[in-house]
Structures are given as C-alpha cells and as structure tokens.
Amino acid sequence: MRHPHPPEGAREQDPERDELLVGAARRALGRTGAYGVMVYLRSRDRRSLVLCTIAGVPLSIMSPFRRIAAAGPLPVAVCFRTGRAVTLTDTEDTMRRFPQLAVGLPYDYATACVPVAGGGERFGVLSVLWPASDEGVPERARRRLAAVAGQLALGLGELEAKGGSVEPAADAPVVELPSGTEPTARVGLFDWDVATGALAADAQFREIFGFAPGEFDGTVAALNARIAPGDRAGFRAAARTALAEGEVLAARVRVLGRDGHPYPVELWARVPAVIPDGRTHLVGAVLDVRTLTAAAAAVERLSEGVFSLDPDGRISYANRGTEPLLGARREDLVGRHPWDALPWLADPFYENRYRAALLSQRPTAFLASRPPQGWLAFSLYPDAHGVTGRVVAAETPTGVAGPEAAPPPAAPAAPLGGTHHLLQLASALTEAVTVRDVCRAVAEQILPAFGGQELALYAVRGSGLHLVSQTGYPEGFLDGFEGTPVGARVPGAETLSTGTPIFFESVHDLAAAYPGLALDEMGAWAFLPLIASGHPVGSCILGFDRPRPFTSEDRGLLTALGGFIAQALERARLYDAEFALARGLQQALLPHRLPEVPGVRITARYLPGTQGMEIGGDWYDALTTNGDLTLVIGDVEGHSVAAAAAMGQLRSAVRAFASGGEPLDEVLARTNRLLLDLDPGLLASCCLARLTPARRTLRLARAGHLPPVLRHPDGRAEVLDVPGGPLLGVDEGAAYPVRELRLPGAALLALYTDGLVEEPGAAIDEGVERLRAAVEAGASVGPEALAERLLRQVRPAHGVDDVALLLTALDP
C-alpha cells in the first residue's frame, strides 16, 4: 500500500525549515572560514539525501549531486549512515578514499561532512568546502561546524515535533544563497518638494555630497552649491524631465568635493504615485560611482583582455581589449558562457579549468588556440563571488602545430556536469562483479540519484523477458509480466525491440500510448533498453511517484546509463556462470570428507575470496598412515586458473609422498623439486603436521607458511615457533627442518592460510595475534563452533582473499 501523495501545499518550501537551513549555512560560512556550504536533508523515503540549501558554490556545478543515494559510497552518504564526520584534505585523499566523488568532482579542495542529528534522529548532513592546504580541515573549524550542525538538528527536531515538514518534497527547489560581499558603491536617498525647495535626505546622501554633520540646511539651494557649475543646468533639466515624464534614470552630474575637485554621481528619481497634489515631489537615490567609474576606466585602458565570470560561468563584463583577442564583440559575449559563445573554446577542457579554479579557489592558467590568428594565454583568478579572467596573445607552444585555418564544426557537447555525473554513477557499476552486485548498485545508487521509487531489471532468456531484480513495486504486480515476449506490445519489451528509450512524463501519457496496460501508483516512467555490443540483454524500468519532465540532460544521462547497466549486467552474467564452474572445479579438488581417528576431532572450513573474477590456490588435506594423522595446509600464490591447477597438482603430490610414511622434511623437499620441474611460474607455501595419537606427539614442518597456533590443555594458546624452510618452488636444494613436541592432555591445533589473518595496511603479525587470542578465548567450545567463531571474529571485515582453516582437537 503506497503512501498517498501529500497535498499540493506540502510540495512548496516550508518557510520555517528554510529559515533554519539558511541560518545554519550562513553560520557555517561565518564561523569556519569556508567558502562553500551545502545542507542535505533525508528524503521522505529515506533512500536519498536531497540538497536543500547551497551557498558559495554554484548550483550549476553541484546540480549532479542534488540527490545522493543514502546507501552510496559518497562522503555525504557515509556520514549520514554512520553518524560520524567525514573529512577530506585534498584531491589525493579524495581519490584514495572516495574514488566515485573524485570522478564526479575531480578538483582540489578540502571538505568536511558532519551529520545533522539529535534526539535519536538523523535529519541530514552539513557539507562544507575550503581551499586545499597542508593543514587540511582546521580542527577549530570542525568543532564549530559540529556545533552548527547540532543547533540545526535541534531546530529541525522542534519543527518536526510541531508537525512541520522536515523532509523536502521531490520537486522542492534548492535555496541558493548569494555570497556575502562588501558594497562597491554608496547610495543616498532623498525626498524633494520641488514646489517649496525643501529637500529631505538621509545621512548617506549628505556624505556623498560632502556635507559635514549639521551643515546641510535641508534646501535644494544648498545642494546646488555642491554641484559643479557646468552641470547645474543639466541637473535642473533632469528635474524638469522627471516631473514631466514621471521618472529620470541615471542622470549623471559632478559634485564638488571639499578640496574643490569634482567627482561623478548618478541621480535616479521618480514622482511618487501616492502624492495627490500633482507632480510636485521627487523621491529617489543618488549613487556614488567614483570607485566603479575609476575601476572601469582603468580596466578599459588596458590593451590586454580582462573579463569577469559570474559564479555560473557566464561573462558579466569584458573590456575593450578582449574584442580583438577573442574576435567577438562585447555585447555578443556578456551573459553567455565563453565555451558557448566562442566555438574554439567548446572543448570541455576549458570549462573544466573554470570549474577547477572556482572549486579549488586557486588561480589557474591555460593556453587555447584561436584559429587562424594564433595562441592565447588565459589566467583565471577566483573568489567566492566569481572569476576574473585575463587573456593575452601567446607564442605557439614548442612541438605544437599552428592553428588550423578555420575551426572544425563543433558538435553539440554534453554538459560537463552531466558528463561527470554519468561517470560518477557509472563507476558504481564498474565495482559490481555479480548480477546481484549490479542490481544492488542500480537500486541503491542510480535509482535514488534520479529520485525514483521503483526499479525493475529484466533479462532476456530465450525469447522472453524474465525479472532479475525489482525494488518498490507492490507485491505481485510484476507477476503478469514474467516471460513477456521480446516483441510484445508493452513498453518494457518495445524499448528493447526498437533499441530506443521510452519516457512518459505522466500517467496520461502512458495510458494514451498503451491503453489497457496495468498501472500502479507511479506518476512518470523511464523504459531503457539494455543492449551490450549490439546484443539485447534486457530492459530497465524506472518509476517515479509524481509526474516529472525529463530534460534533455536527464534523457541523455539515463540513456547512457542504460548502456553501462547492459554492459555490467552481461559481464556479471558471464562471471556468475564461469565463476560457478570454476568454484565447482576447485571444490572438487578439496577433500570431500575428513578421516575419522579415535580420540581426534577434525574440522575444516574453506571460504572463497569476496572480490576478483578468478579462483585461488588455497587447500587443506588430512590423511592417515600407519596410525599417524598427517594434516596439510597450503597456498599457491595468485588467483587464477593456473594457481588452482598448481594447487591440484601439489595436493596430489603431498598426499602421495605423505601416504608412504616418509618424514615430513622429505615430503616437502620432494614436493619442492616437483614444483620446480613443473615450472608453472608460481610459488607456494605449505605446512605439514603429523600427529601420533598413541604417543601423543606432534611433528611440524613449514615451507614459507604462517606458523600454527596450539591451544594447551590449560586453555592457553601460543603461536608455535617452528623453524621453516623457503617457499616451494624457490631453491631445488632447500631443507625443511622438523620440530617435535608432546601434547599431554587435551590440545587443539589450528592451521590456516593468510586470507584469515591478513588485512591491507596492517602487519600480518597483528592478524596472527588476533587469531591466537580468539583461539584462547574459545577454549570452552568444540572445534565446529570454534571454526565459525574464528571466521566471524578474525577474518577482516573486507577480506578479499581465500581462507582455508583446519582445526584438529586431541581429546584427553
């Protein structure tokens, strides 16, 4: 049963919530020295984090991240899920820890994400940006940011308790705050009674006209005395024009300063409509344009090109010097992106340079070829309010051919932000190995990124479409579509047979195109064909709970993602089939059962690695000879079919040599020579243990393998110091010493491979010690229960290597 759509008014912005978010964003900027801040709130279905407020960073750059999957690998999502702050110091740190973010925003900056949480609720995340530096995220800034987030959480909790709306609606707009800036000009206000000559003016007006405190007598005559003599006639004419026409715009006059030198001001005035006694009053403002005029005049005198880009990258100003250099008139440049206005700057590289400057808050420079004139050198100088650019003629770079006679015709390019978004989402699919991984990536990352509520993935088997995965559909709704022929007259099949995506922006559109089609409560749909290398793989259906327009960028992104999903799904299906076969072969090489020896209990476990497309070379074995029990564990290096094949050969060799009762050192020596003779180009480690229960003796020999762990009758466990020889396959004349010890009373021996104890970034001795402590702590449980405990407690959480474990308990 679906939740009913909220009433229309609920879709609007909640004023109280927005005030809380805006206040938090401004406090975060003011207290931390950051240049940018974003506030994310959880979506109503808790599957996404929605950007609600942004300041200091253009929304146009961050638009691909307006909606982030709560289950995804981006810092904002990780912060929300774990409730812990996430900080990144620079682009290298980002690439190492969050490669998907580095793909989507490949720029150098420092960032911190802190959870907005309180009262047992997680409302969202506060994300703040600084320029990258050696210091990273300042510690004081982290504390202040946490305080701002806590204050925001308190306010949102109170709002929710009052029944207010905390989660944003699906179509709620983002509140984009302007960057704070100092005023560049002074403005004074006045009210002039033309009939009487009385002039009421504020303090700013009096200062602009140079009146000292108490000097202005409130008459227009006093004002006339401040206006340059040559401009008084023009001033009176502007007043008459304003009275006659109702307003005057930007009449410029010069004011005499106290030193007698004139400076320019602009007058803006109008007749107020509320005054009933005719046009006898003027109200308006005077603008001191000295700074603006002087700055503009100075820049206009330069022969080099100077221009300004607003935070969205549009040209807001260009001096005269830019025209001959860029080959375009200023009026054709202002208000447009450089890469749109100038065909020879259409390469995404140039937009990327602007984005890099703005997000890193560092100057950047680049060369561009303007055919046929030559090369130009651009420099970009950013701050939180935009970018100032400089362009000059440059020499042709060494080893580079001169510009072409004319620029090649430019094909319409996808927006750079959309390209980064596509790469960021597609990178989630590159990590998916199995079909289950692909389905999970689409459901947890791609679907929430577009604000969808339903997902169905169908694969082609035979001549029909069969459901692989679904999310969000009512129970049983899709049953009627199972096995739909590829050529059927339904959108999920037609999108595949035609190879063209189908988009429906409302229920009316879908019902009109496919009368009688079973519908659920969604309001818009995207049907994507999944085609890999020209081969139909299946179809992907996304459902949205409200009508929505699909922009050209949305359609392009979804279409491209359909191709990525198809490739990932086809690759995963092949992997699943091949991996099942390979694992079956590998399992066939391991013992199907372990020998039964009176007074001895043997338990073994084998776990395949969690990553990689190939199989490993871990193995274990146990065999009895003349009253002895020989235990074997080994590991061939690498993860490949060759490693598994070598493992099978070595297992057979060790079993053959050991079954004849040969000493352990001779078994390893002969196995070593055999591996060298086979010359597979691989090395292997091995540990042999021979237990004689009647005499309660244990002999051990190692070939480059990790040492066994022995638990004594008193429960104490130790890592046995067993002298070992080199790895198998290294030295034909290698010797493998044997250690013998007695086992009075009950004892337990643990043999294992490195996948159980090895963790990236940590010394392997730490893993071995972790195993020893776990064996000692499990003294009260039997071998079966202990084996399960060791796999849970000792194996690294993100272990990727195969694990073989062989436990042997000797009863008292």
mmCIF file with all atom_site columns, C-alpha atoms in Angstrom, residues 458-523:
data_model
loop_
_atom_site.group_PDB
_atom_site.id
_atom_site.type_symbol
_atom_site.label_atom_id
_atom_site.label_alt_id
_atom_site.label_comp_id
_atom_site.label_asym_id
_atom_site.label_entity_id
_atom_site.label_seq_id
_atom_site.pdbx_PDB_ins_code
_atom_site.Cartn_x
_atom_site.Cartn_y
_atom_site.Cartn_z
_atom_site.occupancy
_atom_site.B_iso_or_equiv
_atom_site.pdbx_formal_charge
_atom_site.auth_seq_id
_atom_site.auth_comp_id
_atom_site.auth_asym_id
_atom_site.auth_atom_id
_atom_site.pdbx_PDB_model_num
ATOM 1  C CA . TYR A 1 458 ? 14.599 -7.728  -16.868 1.00 0.00 ? 458 TYR A CA 1
ATOM 2  C CA . ALA A 1 459 ? 16.995 -10.056 -18.685 1.00 0.00 ? 459 ALA A CA 1
ATOM 3  C CA . VAL A 1 460 ? 16.458 -11.828 -21.996 1.00 0.00 ? 460 VAL A CA 1
ATOM 4  C CA . ARG A 1 461 ? 16.318 -15.601 -21.695 1.00 0.00 ? 461 ARG A CA 1
ATOM 5  C CA . GLY A 1 462 ? 15.158 -17.470 -24.768 1.00 0.00 ? 462 GLY A CA 1
ATOM 6  C CA . SER A 1 463 ? 12.587 -15.261 -26.473 1.00 0.00 ? 463 SER A CA 1
ATOM 7  C CA . GLY A 1 464 ? 11.157 -13.677 -23.332 1.00 0.00 ? 464 GLY A CA 1
ATOM 8  C CA . LEU A 1 465 ? 11.944 -11.151 -20.628 1.00 0.00 ? 465 LEU A CA 1
ATOM 9  C CA . HIS A 1 466 ? 12.440 -12.502 -17.130 1.00 0.00 ? 466 HIS A CA 1
ATOM 10 C CA . LEU A 1 467 ? 12.637 -10.453 -13.944 1.00 0.00 ? 467 LEU A CA 1
ATOM 11 C CA . VAL A 1 468 ? 16.115 -10.292 -12.421 1.00 0.00 ? 468 VAL A CA 1
ATOM 12 C CA . SER A 1 469 ? 15.534 -7.718  -9.696  1.00 0.00 ? 469 SER A CA 1
ATOM 13 C CA . GLN A 1 470 ? 12.827 -5.329  -8.544  1.00 0.00 ? 470 GLN A CA 1
ATOM 14 C CA . THR A 1 471 ? 12.535 -2.603  -5.927  1.00 0.00 ? 471 THR A CA 1
ATOM 15 C CA . GLY A 1 472 ? 9.490  -0.689  -4.752  1.00 0.00 ? 472 GLY A CA 1
ATOM 16 C CA . TYR A 1 473 ? 6.739  -2.461  -6.692  1.00 0.00 ? 473 TYR A CA 1
ATOM 17 C CA . PRO A 1 474 ? 3.542  -3.652  -4.968  1.00 0.00 ? 474 PRO A CA 1
ATOM 18 C CA . GLU A 1 475 ? 3.684  -7.341  -4.129  1.00 0.00 ? 475 GLU A CA 1
ATOM 19 C CA . GLY A 1 476 ? 2.696  -9.476  -7.103  1.00 0.00 ? 476 GLY A CA 1
ATOM 20 C CA . PHE A 1 477 ? 2.301  -6.541  -9.504  1.00 0.00 ? 477 PHE A CA 1
ATOM 21 C CA . LEU A 1 478 ? 5.042  -7.742  -11.864 1.00 0.00 ? 478 LEU A CA 1
ATOM 22 C CA . ASP A 1 479 ? 3.943  -11.382 -11.917 1.00 0.00 ? 479 ASP A CA 1
ATOM 23 C CA . GLY A 1 480 ? 1.811  -10.827 -15.013 1.00 0.00 ? 480 GLY A CA 1
ATOM 24 C CA . PHE A 1 481 ? 4.788  -9.526  -16.988 1.00 0.00 ? 481 PHE A CA 1
ATOM 25 C CA . GLU A 1 482 ? 7.051  -12.535 -16.338 1.00 0.00 ? 482 GLU A CA 1
ATOM 26 C CA . GLY A 1 483 ? 8.168  -14.165 -19.579 1.00 0.00 ? 483 GLY A CA 1
ATOM 27 C CA . THR A 1 484 ? 6.815  -11.322 -21.759 1.00 0.00 ? 484 THR A CA 1
ATOM 28 C CA . PRO A 1 485 ? 7.924  -11.945 -25.374 1.00 0.00 ? 485 PRO A CA 1
ATOM 29 C CA . VAL A 1 486 ? 10.546 -9.511  -26.607 1.00 0.00 ? 486 VAL A CA 1
ATOM 30 C CA . GLY A 1 487 ? 8.234  -8.428  -29.433 1.00 0.00 ? 487 GLY A CA 1
ATOM 31 C CA . ALA A 1 488 ? 5.183  -7.819  -27.206 1.00 0.00 ? 488 ALA A CA 1
ATOM 32 C CA . ARG A 1 489 ? 3.244  -4.539  -27.322 1.00 0.00 ? 489 ARG A CA 1
ATOM 33 C CA . VAL A 1 490 ? 4.305  -3.331  -23.866 1.00 0.00 ? 490 VAL A CA 1
ATOM 34 C CA . PRO A 1 491 ? 6.843  -0.543  -23.218 1.00 0.00 ? 491 PRO A CA 1
ATOM 35 C CA . GLY A 1 492 ? 9.336  -2.765  -21.366 1.00 0.00 ? 492 GLY A CA 1
ATOM 36 C CA . ALA A 1 493 ? 9.580  -5.034  -24.430 1.00 0.00 ? 493 ALA A CA 1
ATOM 37 C CA . GLU A 1 494 ? 9.232  -2.381  -27.134 1.00 0.00 ? 494 GLU A CA 1
ATOM 38 C CA . THR A 1 495 ? 12.101 -0.324  -25.755 1.00 0.00 ? 495 THR A CA 1
ATOM 39 C CA . LEU A 1 496 ? 14.309 -3.388  -26.284 1.00 0.00 ? 496 LEU A CA 1
ATOM 40 C CA . SER A 1 497 ? 12.959 -4.409  -29.694 1.00 0.00 ? 497 SER A CA 1
ATOM 41 C CA . THR A 1 498 ? 13.352 -0.844  -31.029 1.00 0.00 ? 498 THR A CA 1
ATOM 42 C CA . GLY A 1 499 ? 16.559 -0.086  -29.112 1.00 0.00 ? 499 GLY A CA 1
ATOM 43 C CA . THR A 1 500 ? 15.113 3.328   -28.160 1.00 0.00 ? 500 THR A CA 1
ATOM 44 C CA . PRO A 1 501 ? 14.412 4.604   -24.630 1.00 0.00 ? 501 PRO A CA 1
ATOM 45 C CA . ILE A 1 502 ? 10.789 5.487   -23.900 1.00 0.00 ? 502 ILE A CA 1
ATOM 46 C CA . PHE A 1 503 ? 9.880  8.258   -21.430 1.00 0.00 ? 503 PHE A CA 1
ATOM 47 C CA . PHE A 1 504 ? 6.431  9.017   -20.023 1.00 0.00 ? 504 PHE A CA 1
ATOM 48 C CA . GLU A 1 505 ? 6.108  12.214  -18.024 1.00 0.00 ? 505 GLU A CA 1
ATOM 49 C CA . SER A 1 506 ? 2.623  11.462  -16.648 1.00 0.00 ? 506 SER A CA 1
ATOM 50 C CA . VAL A 1 507 ? 0.061  8.703   -16.227 1.00 0.00 ? 507 VAL A CA 1
ATOM 51 C CA . HIS A 1 508 ? -1.954 10.258  -19.047 1.00 0.00 ? 508 HIS A CA 1
ATOM 52 C CA . ASP A 1 509 ? 0.956  9.898   -21.472 1.00 0.00 ? 509 ASP A CA 1
ATOM 53 C CA . LEU A 1 510 ? 1.498  6.220   -20.642 1.00 0.00 ? 510 LEU A CA 1
ATOM 54 C CA . ALA A 1 511 ? -2.217 5.341   -20.673 1.00 0.00 ? 511 ALA A CA 1
ATOM 55 C CA . ALA A 1 512 ? -2.678 7.087   -24.027 1.00 0.00 ? 512 ALA A CA 1
ATOM 56 C CA . ALA A 1 513 ? 0.254  5.234   -25.611 1.00 0.00 ? 513 ALA A CA 1
ATOM 57 C CA . TYR A 1 514 ? -0.650 1.803   -24.158 1.00 0.00 ? 514 TYR A CA 1
ATOM 58 C CA . PRO A 1 515 ? -4.392 1.608   -23.453 1.00 0.00 ? 515 PRO A CA 1
ATOM 59 C CA . GLY A 1 516 ? -5.320 -1.151  -21.034 1.00 0.00 ? 516 GLY A CA 1
ATOM 60 C CA . LEU A 1 517 ? -1.784 -1.558  -19.638 1.00 0.00 ? 517 LEU A CA 1
ATOM 61 C CA . ALA A 1 518 ? -1.796 -2.436  -15.935 1.00 0.00 ? 518 ALA A CA 1
ATOM 62 C CA . LEU A 1 519 ? -0.624 0.561   -13.913 1.00 0.00 ? 519 LEU A CA 1
ATOM 63 C CA . ASP A 1 520 ? 0.368  1.086   -10.318 1.00 0.00 ? 520 ASP A CA 1
ATOM 64 C CA . GLU A 1 521 ? 0.509  4.417   -8.474  1.00 0.00 ? 521 GLU A CA 1
ATOM 65 C CA . MET A 1 522 ? 3.560  5.898   -10.146 1.00 0.00 ? 522 MET A CA 1
ATOM 66 C CA . GLY A 1 523 ? 3.373  9.238   -11.982 1.00 0.00 ? 523 GLY A CA 1
#
